[in-house]
Amino acid sequence: MDTLDPLITGCWDWGNLHLFPEDKQDDIKNDFVKNCDSFKKGKGYSFPHSAIIGYGEK
């Protein structure tokens, strides 16, 4: 994965994080990126653990 943008966008939509105050959104985004540092591999990210993919509609 070259960028975290798809994950961030998905989390924002799924969790309705756009409803939070802007400063809280910034804090969440910064923490998310920081917590993904250990998964950085070269110019991208690699998440070796399995993930559950789901689909939902609002």
CSV table of C-alpha atoms in Angstrom, one decimal:
chain,number,residue,atom,x,y,z
A,1,MET,CA,0.0,0.0,0.0
A,2,ASP,CA,1.6,3.2,-1.2
A,3,THR,CA,-0.4,5.6,1.0
A,4,LEU,CA,-2.7,5.5,4.1
A,5,ASP,CA,-5.2,7.7,2.3
A,6,PRO,CA,-7.7,4.9,1.4
A,7,LEU,CA,-7.7,3.6,5.0
A,8,ILE,CA,-8.1,7.1,6.5
A,9,THR,CA,-10.9,7.9,4.0
A,10,GLY,CA,-12.7,4.6,4.8
A,11,CYS,CA,-12.4,5.2,8.6
A,12,TRP,CA,-13.7,8.7,8.3
A,13,ASP,CA,-16.7,7.6,6.3
A,14,TRP,CA,-17.5,4.5,8.4
A,15,GLY,CA,-17.0,6.3,11.7
A,16,ASN,CA,-18.6,9.6,10.7
A,17,LEU,CA,-15.4,11.3,11.9
A,18,HIS,CA,-16.3,14.3,9.9
A,19,LEU,CA,-18.7,15.2,12.6
A,20,PHE,CA,-15.9,15.7,15.1
A,21,PRO,CA,-14.4,19.2,15.7
A,22,GLU,CA,-11.6,19.8,13.3
A,23,ASP,CA,-8.9,19.8,16.0
A,24,LYS,CA,-10.1,16.3,17.1
A,25,GLN,CA,-10.0,15.1,13.5
A,26,ASP,CA,-6.5,16.3,13.2
A,27,ASP,CA,-5.5,14.5,16.4
A,28,ILE,CA,-7.1,11.3,15.3
A,29,LYS,CA,-5.4,11.5,11.8
A,30,ASN,CA,-2.0,12.2,13.4
A,31,ASP,CA,-2.3,9.4,15.8
A,32,PHE,CA,-3.4,7.0,13.1
A,33,VAL,CA,-0.4,7.9,10.9
A,34,LYS,CA,2.0,7.7,13.9
A,35,ASN,CA,0.6,4.3,14.9
A,36,CYS,CA,1.2,3.0,11.4
A,37,ASP,CA,4.9,3.9,11.4
A,38,SER,CA,5.9,0.3,12.4
A,39,PHE,CA,4.2,-0.9,9.2
A,40,LYS,CA,6.3,1.3,6.9
A,41,LYS,CA,8.2,-0.6,4.3
A,42,GLY,CA,10.3,1.4,1.9
A,43,LYS,CA,8.0,3.9,0.2
A,44,GLY,CA,4.7,2.3,1.4
A,45,TYR,CA,3.0,0.3,4.1
A,46,SER,CA,2.7,-3.4,4.6
A,47,PHE,CA,0.1,-4.9,7.0
A,48,PRO,CA,1.1,-8.5,7.5
A,49,HIS,CA,-1.9,-9.5,9.6
A,50,SER,CA,-5.2,-10.5,8.1
A,51,ALA,CA,-8.1,-8.1,7.9
A,52,ILE,CA,-11.8,-8.5,7.6
A,53,ILE,CA,-13.3,-6.8,4.6
A,54,GLY,CA,-16.9,-5.8,4.9
A,55,TYR,CA,-19.6,-3.8,3.1
A,56,GLY,CA,-22.2,-1.5,4.5
A,57,GLU,CA,-24.6,1.1,3.4
A,58,LYS,CA,-25.9,4.2,5.2
